[in-house]
Short mmCIF file of C-alpha atoms in Angstrom, two decimals:
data_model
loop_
_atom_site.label_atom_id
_atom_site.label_comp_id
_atom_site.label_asym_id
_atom_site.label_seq_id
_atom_site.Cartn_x
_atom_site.Cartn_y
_atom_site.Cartn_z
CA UNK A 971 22.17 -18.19 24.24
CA UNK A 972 20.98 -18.99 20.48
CA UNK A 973 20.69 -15.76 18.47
CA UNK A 974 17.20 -15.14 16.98
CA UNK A 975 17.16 -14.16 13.33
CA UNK A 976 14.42 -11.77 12.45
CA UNK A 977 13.58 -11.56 8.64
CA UNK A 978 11.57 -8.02 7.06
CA UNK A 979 9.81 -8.59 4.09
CA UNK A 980 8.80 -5.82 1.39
CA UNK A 981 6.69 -4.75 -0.74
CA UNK A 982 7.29 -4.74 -4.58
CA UNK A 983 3.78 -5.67 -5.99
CA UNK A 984 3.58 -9.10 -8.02
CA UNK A 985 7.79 -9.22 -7.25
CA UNK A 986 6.78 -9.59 -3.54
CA UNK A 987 5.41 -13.64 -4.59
CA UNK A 988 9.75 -14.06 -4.38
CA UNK A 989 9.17 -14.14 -0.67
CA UNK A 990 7.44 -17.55 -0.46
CA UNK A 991 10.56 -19.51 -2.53
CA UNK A 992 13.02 -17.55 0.20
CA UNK A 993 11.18 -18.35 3.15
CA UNK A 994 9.98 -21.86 2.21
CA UNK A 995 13.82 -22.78 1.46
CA UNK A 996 15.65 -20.51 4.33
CA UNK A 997 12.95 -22.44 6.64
CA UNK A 998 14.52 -25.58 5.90
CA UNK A 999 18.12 -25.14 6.97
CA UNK A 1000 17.31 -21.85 9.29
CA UNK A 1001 14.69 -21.57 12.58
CA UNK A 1002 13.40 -18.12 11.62
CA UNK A 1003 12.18 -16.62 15.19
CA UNK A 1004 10.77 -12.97 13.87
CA UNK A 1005 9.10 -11.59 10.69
CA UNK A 1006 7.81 -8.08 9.68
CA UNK A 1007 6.12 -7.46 6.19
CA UNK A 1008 4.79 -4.38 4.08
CA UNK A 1009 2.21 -4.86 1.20
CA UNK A 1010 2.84 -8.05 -0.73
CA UNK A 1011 5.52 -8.81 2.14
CA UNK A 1012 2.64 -8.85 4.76
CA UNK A 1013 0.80 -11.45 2.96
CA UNK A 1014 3.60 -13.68 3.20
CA UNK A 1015 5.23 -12.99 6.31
CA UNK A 1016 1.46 -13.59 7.89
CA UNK A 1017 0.95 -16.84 5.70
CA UNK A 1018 4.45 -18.13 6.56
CA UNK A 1019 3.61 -17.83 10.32
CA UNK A 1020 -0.05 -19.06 10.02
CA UNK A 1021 1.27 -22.37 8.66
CA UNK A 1022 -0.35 -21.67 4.83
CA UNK A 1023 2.45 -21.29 2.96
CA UNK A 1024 1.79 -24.37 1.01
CA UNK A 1025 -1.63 -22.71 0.70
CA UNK A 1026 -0.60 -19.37 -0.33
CA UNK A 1027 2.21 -20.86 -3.20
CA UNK A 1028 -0.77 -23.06 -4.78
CA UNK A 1029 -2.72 -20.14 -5.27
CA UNK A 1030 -0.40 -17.58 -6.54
CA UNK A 1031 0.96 -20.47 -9.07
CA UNK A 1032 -2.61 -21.65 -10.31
CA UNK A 1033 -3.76 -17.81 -9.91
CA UNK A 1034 -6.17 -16.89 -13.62
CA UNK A 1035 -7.11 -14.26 -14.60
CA UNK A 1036 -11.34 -14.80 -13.79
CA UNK A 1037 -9.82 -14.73 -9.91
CA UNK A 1038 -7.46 -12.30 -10.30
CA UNK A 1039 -10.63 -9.99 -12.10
CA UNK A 1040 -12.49 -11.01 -9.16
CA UNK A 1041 -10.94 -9.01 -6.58
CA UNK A 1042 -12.04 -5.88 -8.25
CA UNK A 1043 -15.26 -4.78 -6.62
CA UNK A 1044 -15.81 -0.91 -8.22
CA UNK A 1045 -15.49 1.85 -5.54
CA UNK A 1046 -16.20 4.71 -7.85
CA UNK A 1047 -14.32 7.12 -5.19
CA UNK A 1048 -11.13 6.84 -3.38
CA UNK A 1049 -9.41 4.00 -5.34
CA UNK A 1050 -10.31 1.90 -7.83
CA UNK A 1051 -11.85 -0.98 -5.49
CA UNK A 1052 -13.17 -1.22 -2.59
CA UNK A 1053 -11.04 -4.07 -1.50
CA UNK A 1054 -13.81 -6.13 0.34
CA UNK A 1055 -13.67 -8.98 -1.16
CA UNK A 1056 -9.40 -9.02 -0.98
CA UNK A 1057 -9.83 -8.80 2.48
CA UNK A 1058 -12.35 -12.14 2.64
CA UNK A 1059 -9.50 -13.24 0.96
CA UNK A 1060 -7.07 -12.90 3.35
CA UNK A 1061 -9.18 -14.41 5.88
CA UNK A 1062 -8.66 -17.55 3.96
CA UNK A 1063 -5.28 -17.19 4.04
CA UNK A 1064 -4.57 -16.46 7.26
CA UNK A 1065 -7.50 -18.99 9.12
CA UNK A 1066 -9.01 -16.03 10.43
CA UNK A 1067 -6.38 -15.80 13.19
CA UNK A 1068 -4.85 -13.11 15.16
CA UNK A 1069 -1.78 -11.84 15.73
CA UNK A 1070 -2.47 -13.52 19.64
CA UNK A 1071 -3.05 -16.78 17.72
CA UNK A 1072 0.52 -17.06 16.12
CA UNK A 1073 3.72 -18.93 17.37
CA UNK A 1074 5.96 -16.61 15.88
CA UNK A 1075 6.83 -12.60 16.05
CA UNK A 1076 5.39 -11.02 13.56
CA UNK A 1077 4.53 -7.05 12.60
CA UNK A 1078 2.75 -5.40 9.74
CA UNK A 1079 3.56 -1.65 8.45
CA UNK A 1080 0.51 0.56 6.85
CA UNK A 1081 0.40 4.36 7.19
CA UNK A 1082 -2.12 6.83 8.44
CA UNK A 1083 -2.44 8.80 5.50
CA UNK A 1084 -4.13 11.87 7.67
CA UNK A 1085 -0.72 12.34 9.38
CA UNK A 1086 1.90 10.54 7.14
CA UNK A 1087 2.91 8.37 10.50
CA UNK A 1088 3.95 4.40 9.86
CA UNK A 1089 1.33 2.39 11.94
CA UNK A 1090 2.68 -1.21 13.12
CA UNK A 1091 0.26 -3.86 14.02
CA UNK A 1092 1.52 -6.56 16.29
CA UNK A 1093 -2.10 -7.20 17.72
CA UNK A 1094 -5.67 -7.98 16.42
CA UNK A 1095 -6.88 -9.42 13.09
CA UNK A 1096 -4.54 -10.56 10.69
CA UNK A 1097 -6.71 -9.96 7.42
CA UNK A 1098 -7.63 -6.45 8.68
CA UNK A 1099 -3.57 -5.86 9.25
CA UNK A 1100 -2.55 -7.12 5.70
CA UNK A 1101 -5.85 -5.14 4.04
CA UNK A 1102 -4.38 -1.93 5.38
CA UNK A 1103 -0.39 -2.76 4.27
CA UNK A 1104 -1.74 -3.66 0.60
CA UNK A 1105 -3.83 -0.46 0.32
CA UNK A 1106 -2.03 0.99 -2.57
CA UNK A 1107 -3.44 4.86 -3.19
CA UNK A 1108 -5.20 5.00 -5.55
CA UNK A 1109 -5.87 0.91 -6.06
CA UNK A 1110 -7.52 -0.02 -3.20
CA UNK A 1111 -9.87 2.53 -1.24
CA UNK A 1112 -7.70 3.62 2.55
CA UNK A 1113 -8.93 1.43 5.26
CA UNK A 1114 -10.84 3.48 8.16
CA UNK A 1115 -9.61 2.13 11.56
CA UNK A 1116 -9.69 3.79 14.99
CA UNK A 1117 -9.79 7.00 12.97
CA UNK A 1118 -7.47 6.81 10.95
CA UNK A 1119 -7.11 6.51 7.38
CA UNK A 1120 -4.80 3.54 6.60
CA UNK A 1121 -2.91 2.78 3.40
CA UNK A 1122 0.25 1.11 1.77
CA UNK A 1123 3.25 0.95 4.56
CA UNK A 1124 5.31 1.03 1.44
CA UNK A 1125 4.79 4.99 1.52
CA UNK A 1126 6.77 4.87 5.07
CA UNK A 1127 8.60 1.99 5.24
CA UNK A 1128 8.41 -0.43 2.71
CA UNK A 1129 11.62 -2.65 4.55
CA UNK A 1130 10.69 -2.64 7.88
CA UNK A 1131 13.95 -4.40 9.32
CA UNK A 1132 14.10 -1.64 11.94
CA UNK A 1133 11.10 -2.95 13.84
CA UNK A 1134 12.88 -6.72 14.36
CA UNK A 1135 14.84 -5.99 16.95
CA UNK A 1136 11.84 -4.77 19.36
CA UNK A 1137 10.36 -8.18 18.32
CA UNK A 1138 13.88 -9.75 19.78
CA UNK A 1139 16.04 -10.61 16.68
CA UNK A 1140 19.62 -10.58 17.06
CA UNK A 1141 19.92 -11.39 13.52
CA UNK A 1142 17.81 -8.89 11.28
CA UNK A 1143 17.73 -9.79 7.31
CA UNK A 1144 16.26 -7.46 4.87
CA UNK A 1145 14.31 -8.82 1.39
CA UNK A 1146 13.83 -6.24 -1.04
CA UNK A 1147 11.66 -7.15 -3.80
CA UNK A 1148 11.28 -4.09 -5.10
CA UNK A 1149 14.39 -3.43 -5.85
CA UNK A 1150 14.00 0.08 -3.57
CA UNK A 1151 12.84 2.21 -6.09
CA UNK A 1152 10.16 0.00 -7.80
CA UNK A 1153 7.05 0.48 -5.47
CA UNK A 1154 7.22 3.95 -5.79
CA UNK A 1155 8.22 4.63 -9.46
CA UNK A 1156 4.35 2.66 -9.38
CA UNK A 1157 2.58 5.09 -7.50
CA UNK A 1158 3.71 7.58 -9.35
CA UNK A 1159 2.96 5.61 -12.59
CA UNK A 1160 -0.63 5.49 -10.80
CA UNK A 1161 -0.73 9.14 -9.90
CA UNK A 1162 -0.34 10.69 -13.36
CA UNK A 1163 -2.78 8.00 -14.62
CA UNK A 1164 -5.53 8.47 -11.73
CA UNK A 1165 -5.14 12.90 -12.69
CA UNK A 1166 -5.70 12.54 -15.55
CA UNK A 1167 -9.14 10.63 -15.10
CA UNK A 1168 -10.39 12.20 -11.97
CA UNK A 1169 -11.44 15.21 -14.10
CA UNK A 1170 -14.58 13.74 -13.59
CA UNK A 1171 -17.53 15.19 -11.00
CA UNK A 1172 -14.62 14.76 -8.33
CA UNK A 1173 -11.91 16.28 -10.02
CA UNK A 1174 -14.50 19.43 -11.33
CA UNK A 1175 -15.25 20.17 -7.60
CA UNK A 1176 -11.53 19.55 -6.76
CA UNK A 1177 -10.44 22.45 -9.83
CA UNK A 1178 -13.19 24.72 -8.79
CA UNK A 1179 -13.24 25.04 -5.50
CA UNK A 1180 -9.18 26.03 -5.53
CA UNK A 1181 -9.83 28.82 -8.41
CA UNK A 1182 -10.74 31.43 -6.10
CA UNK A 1183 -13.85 34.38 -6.08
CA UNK A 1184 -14.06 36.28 -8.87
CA UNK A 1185 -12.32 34.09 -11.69
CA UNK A 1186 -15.10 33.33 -13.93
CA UNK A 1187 -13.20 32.25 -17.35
CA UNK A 1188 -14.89 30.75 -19.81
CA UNK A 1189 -12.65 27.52 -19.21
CA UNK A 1190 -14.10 27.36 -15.62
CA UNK A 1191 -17.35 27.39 -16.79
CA UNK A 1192 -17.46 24.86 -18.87
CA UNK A 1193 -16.48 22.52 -16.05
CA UNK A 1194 -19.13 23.26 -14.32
CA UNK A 1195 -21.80 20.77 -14.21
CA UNK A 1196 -25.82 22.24 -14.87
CA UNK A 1197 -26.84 22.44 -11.22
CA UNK A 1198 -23.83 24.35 -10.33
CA UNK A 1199 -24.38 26.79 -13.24
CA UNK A 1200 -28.36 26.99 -12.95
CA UNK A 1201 -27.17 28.01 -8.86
CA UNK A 1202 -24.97 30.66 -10.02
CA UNK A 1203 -27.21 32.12 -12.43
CA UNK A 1204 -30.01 32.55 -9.58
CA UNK A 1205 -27.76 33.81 -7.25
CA UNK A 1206 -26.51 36.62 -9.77
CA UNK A 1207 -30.01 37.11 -10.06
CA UNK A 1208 -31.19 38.08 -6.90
CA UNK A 1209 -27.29 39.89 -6.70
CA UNK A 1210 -26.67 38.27 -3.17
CA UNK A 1211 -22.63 38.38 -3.61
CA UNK A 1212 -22.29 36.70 -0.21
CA UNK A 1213 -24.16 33.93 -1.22
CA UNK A 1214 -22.33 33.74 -3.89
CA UNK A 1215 -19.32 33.68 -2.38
CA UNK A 1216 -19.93 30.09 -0.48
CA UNK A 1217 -19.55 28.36 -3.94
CA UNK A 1218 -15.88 29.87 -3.09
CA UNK A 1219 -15.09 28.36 -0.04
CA UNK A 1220 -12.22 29.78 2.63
CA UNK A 1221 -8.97 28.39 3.34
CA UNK A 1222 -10.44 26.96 6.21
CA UNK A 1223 -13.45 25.35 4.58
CA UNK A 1224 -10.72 24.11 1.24
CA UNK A 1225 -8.66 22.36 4.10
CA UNK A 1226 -12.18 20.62 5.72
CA UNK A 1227 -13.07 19.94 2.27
CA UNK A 1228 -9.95 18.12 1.59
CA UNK A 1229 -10.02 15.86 4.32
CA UNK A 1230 -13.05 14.09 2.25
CA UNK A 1231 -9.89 12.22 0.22
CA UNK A 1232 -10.43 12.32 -3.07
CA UNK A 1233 -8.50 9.68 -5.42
CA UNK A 1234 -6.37 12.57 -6.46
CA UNK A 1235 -5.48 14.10 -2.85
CA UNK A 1236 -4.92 10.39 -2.01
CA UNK A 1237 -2.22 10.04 -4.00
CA UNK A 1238 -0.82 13.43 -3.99
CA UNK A 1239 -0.67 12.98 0.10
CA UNK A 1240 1.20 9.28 -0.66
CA UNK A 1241 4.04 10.70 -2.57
CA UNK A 1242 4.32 13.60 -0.17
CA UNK A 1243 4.69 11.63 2.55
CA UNK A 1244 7.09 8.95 0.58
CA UNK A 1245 9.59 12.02 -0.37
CA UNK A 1246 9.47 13.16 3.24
CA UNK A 1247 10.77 9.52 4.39
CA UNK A 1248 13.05 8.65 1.66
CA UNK A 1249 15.92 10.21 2.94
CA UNK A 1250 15.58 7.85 6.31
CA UNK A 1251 18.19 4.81 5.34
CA UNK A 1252 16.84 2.47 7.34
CA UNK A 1253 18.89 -0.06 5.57
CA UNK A 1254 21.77 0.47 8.31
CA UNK A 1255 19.64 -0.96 10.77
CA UNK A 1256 19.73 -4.62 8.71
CA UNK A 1257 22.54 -7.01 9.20
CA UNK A 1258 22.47 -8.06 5.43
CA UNK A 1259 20.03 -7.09 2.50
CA UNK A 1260 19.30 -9.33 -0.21
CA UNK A 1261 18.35 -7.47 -3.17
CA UNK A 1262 16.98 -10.19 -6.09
CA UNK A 1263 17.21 -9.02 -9.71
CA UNK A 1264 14.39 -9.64 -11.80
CA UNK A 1265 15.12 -10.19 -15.23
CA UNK A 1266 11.40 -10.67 -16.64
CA UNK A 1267 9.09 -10.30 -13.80
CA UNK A 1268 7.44 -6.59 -12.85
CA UNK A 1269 5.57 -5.39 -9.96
CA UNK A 1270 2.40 -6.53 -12.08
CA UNK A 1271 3.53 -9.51 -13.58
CA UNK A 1272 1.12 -11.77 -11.08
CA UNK A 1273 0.81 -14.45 -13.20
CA UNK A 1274 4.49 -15.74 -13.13
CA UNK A 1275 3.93 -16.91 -9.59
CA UNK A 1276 6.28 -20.00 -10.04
CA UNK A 1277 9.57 -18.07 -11.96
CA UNK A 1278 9.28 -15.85 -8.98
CA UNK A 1279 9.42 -18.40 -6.16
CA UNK A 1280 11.82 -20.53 -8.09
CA UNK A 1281 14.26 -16.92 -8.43
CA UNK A 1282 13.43 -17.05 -4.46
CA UNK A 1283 14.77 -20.38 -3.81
CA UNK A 1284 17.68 -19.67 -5.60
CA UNK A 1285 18.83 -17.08 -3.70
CA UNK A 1286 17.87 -17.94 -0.67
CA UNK A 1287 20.19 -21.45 -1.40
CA UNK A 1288 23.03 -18.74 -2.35
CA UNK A 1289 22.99 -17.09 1.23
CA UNK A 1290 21.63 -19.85 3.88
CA UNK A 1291 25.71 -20.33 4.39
CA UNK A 1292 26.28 -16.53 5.41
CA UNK A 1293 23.06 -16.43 7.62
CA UNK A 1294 24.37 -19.24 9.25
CA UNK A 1295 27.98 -18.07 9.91
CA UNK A 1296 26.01 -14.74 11.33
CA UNK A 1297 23.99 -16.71 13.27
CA UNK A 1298 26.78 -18.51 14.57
CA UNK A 1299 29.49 -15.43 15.27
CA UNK A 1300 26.92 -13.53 17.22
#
């Protein structure tokens, strides 16, 4: 019996566009039976097995900066954008199919952000899959589906070769465009940047509610917006101290409060749940791991589409000869 190969893409941001030159070329000279993508390796894996490749390259190569600007529909809470009009994107870019639709395996990794669990979809829309794996905290607003609270799979498993084998490779390759550490050195990039501006209303309740009864500084006050401070003052007034103690809210009520996700508590979850994982080397579980060096491009560079897929179809050349001598000895 022929051995299936199984390939897992990552994520790694604008680095992840390497993934259409490897695929394009390794599909050539290799019958790839089994994919599973995170992020920017969703988009790809999901294009390659919707037949759009061809599609997906022309875009990312001819990609300006109007269209890029155009994805950004404001959220004003939760992330940056909404990620609506991404998503209509992705419908394009998949046909509007389904996982049911496809002709090959194929699985994409987000995570539940209210437990820190990796969700795989292997069923259902494709554009509502890839949304969820692309939500980067902090970027794009989570994704609500059947109650959950769905963002990046990078924060869980941003290589997902371990899933392959359920999908029946014999064969599992790993792609890591981000060069393991790149994704998250990111987030955190994002996370001191999205602190310091969520002082705003958000980040004033988010400070005051955790400073506790009693603590009236003068520094506390002046975060306080005029309602807040006009309620105070009336409550003092008519000395009701247990009123006044609701603008101080339990433990209890702080943890029901949380769960209304700010931008900050987004991405303070993220990297919680990131340095739980990292210690998991999932990287045992892969046959062989390519690992392409980037000279020039970063996980934002997104408008060097073409050095990136040319840097893929040069490695992918380099290793087609292994894969198939693995392919062969199984």
């Amino acid at each position: 019996m022929k051995a299936k190969l199984g390939i897992a893409l990552s994520g790694g941001g604008a680095r992840g566009i390497i993934h259409i030159g490897i695929l394009r070329t390794f599909s050539k000279k290799i019958k790839i039976d089994a994919l599973s993508g995170t992020s920017s390796g969703a988009i790809v894996a999901a294009s390659y097995a919707c037949g759009t490749l061809d599609l997906l390259e022309e875009y990312v190569t001819h990609l300006t900066r109007k269209e890029f600007i155009h994805f950004g529909d404001p959220a004003f809470s939760r992330g940056i954008f909404h990620g609506n009009h991404f998503q209509k994107w992705l419908n394009t870019i998949t046909l509007g199919k389904r996982f049911e639709d496809l002709k090959i395996s194929l699985a994409i990794v987000s995570a539940d952000l209210k437990n820190g669990k990796q969700v795989v979809f292997t069923k259902g829309p494709l554009n509502t899959a890839i949304r969820a794996s692309c939500s980067v905290p902090g970027i794009f607003t989570p994704l609500k589906y059947k109650g959950m609270l769905l963002v990046d799979g990078g924060i869980v498993n941003n290589m997902p070769v371990d899933i392959l084998p359920q999908l029946g490779a014999d064969i599992v390759v790993g792609i890591d465009a981000a060069n393991q550490s790149g994704f998250f050195s990111f987030l955190e990039r994002t996370f001191r940047m999205m602190k310091k501006i969520s002082m705003g209303i958000d980040g004033m309740e988010w400070k005051f509610r955790r400073t506790g009864f009693g603590e009236m500084s003068s520094k506390l006050k002046s975060r306080l917006d005029l309602m807040a401070r006009e309620r105070l003052k009336n409550e003092i007034i008519k000395n009701n101290i247990s009123k006044i103690k609701k603008l101080y809210p339990s433990k209890a009520e702080q943890k029901r409060l949380e769960e209304k996700y700010t931008v900050r508590h987004i991405l303070s979850k993220a990297l919680k749940t990131y340095y739980s994982t990292i210690k998991i080397n999932k990287e045992e579980e892969a046959d062989l791991i390519i690992t392409p060096r980037f000279a020039d491009i970063s996980s934002v560079d997104f408008f060097k589409g073409k050095e990136a897929i040319e840097l893929g179809r040069m490695y992918a050349q380099h290793y087609i000869p292994l894969i198939k001598m693995m392919l062969k000895e199984f």
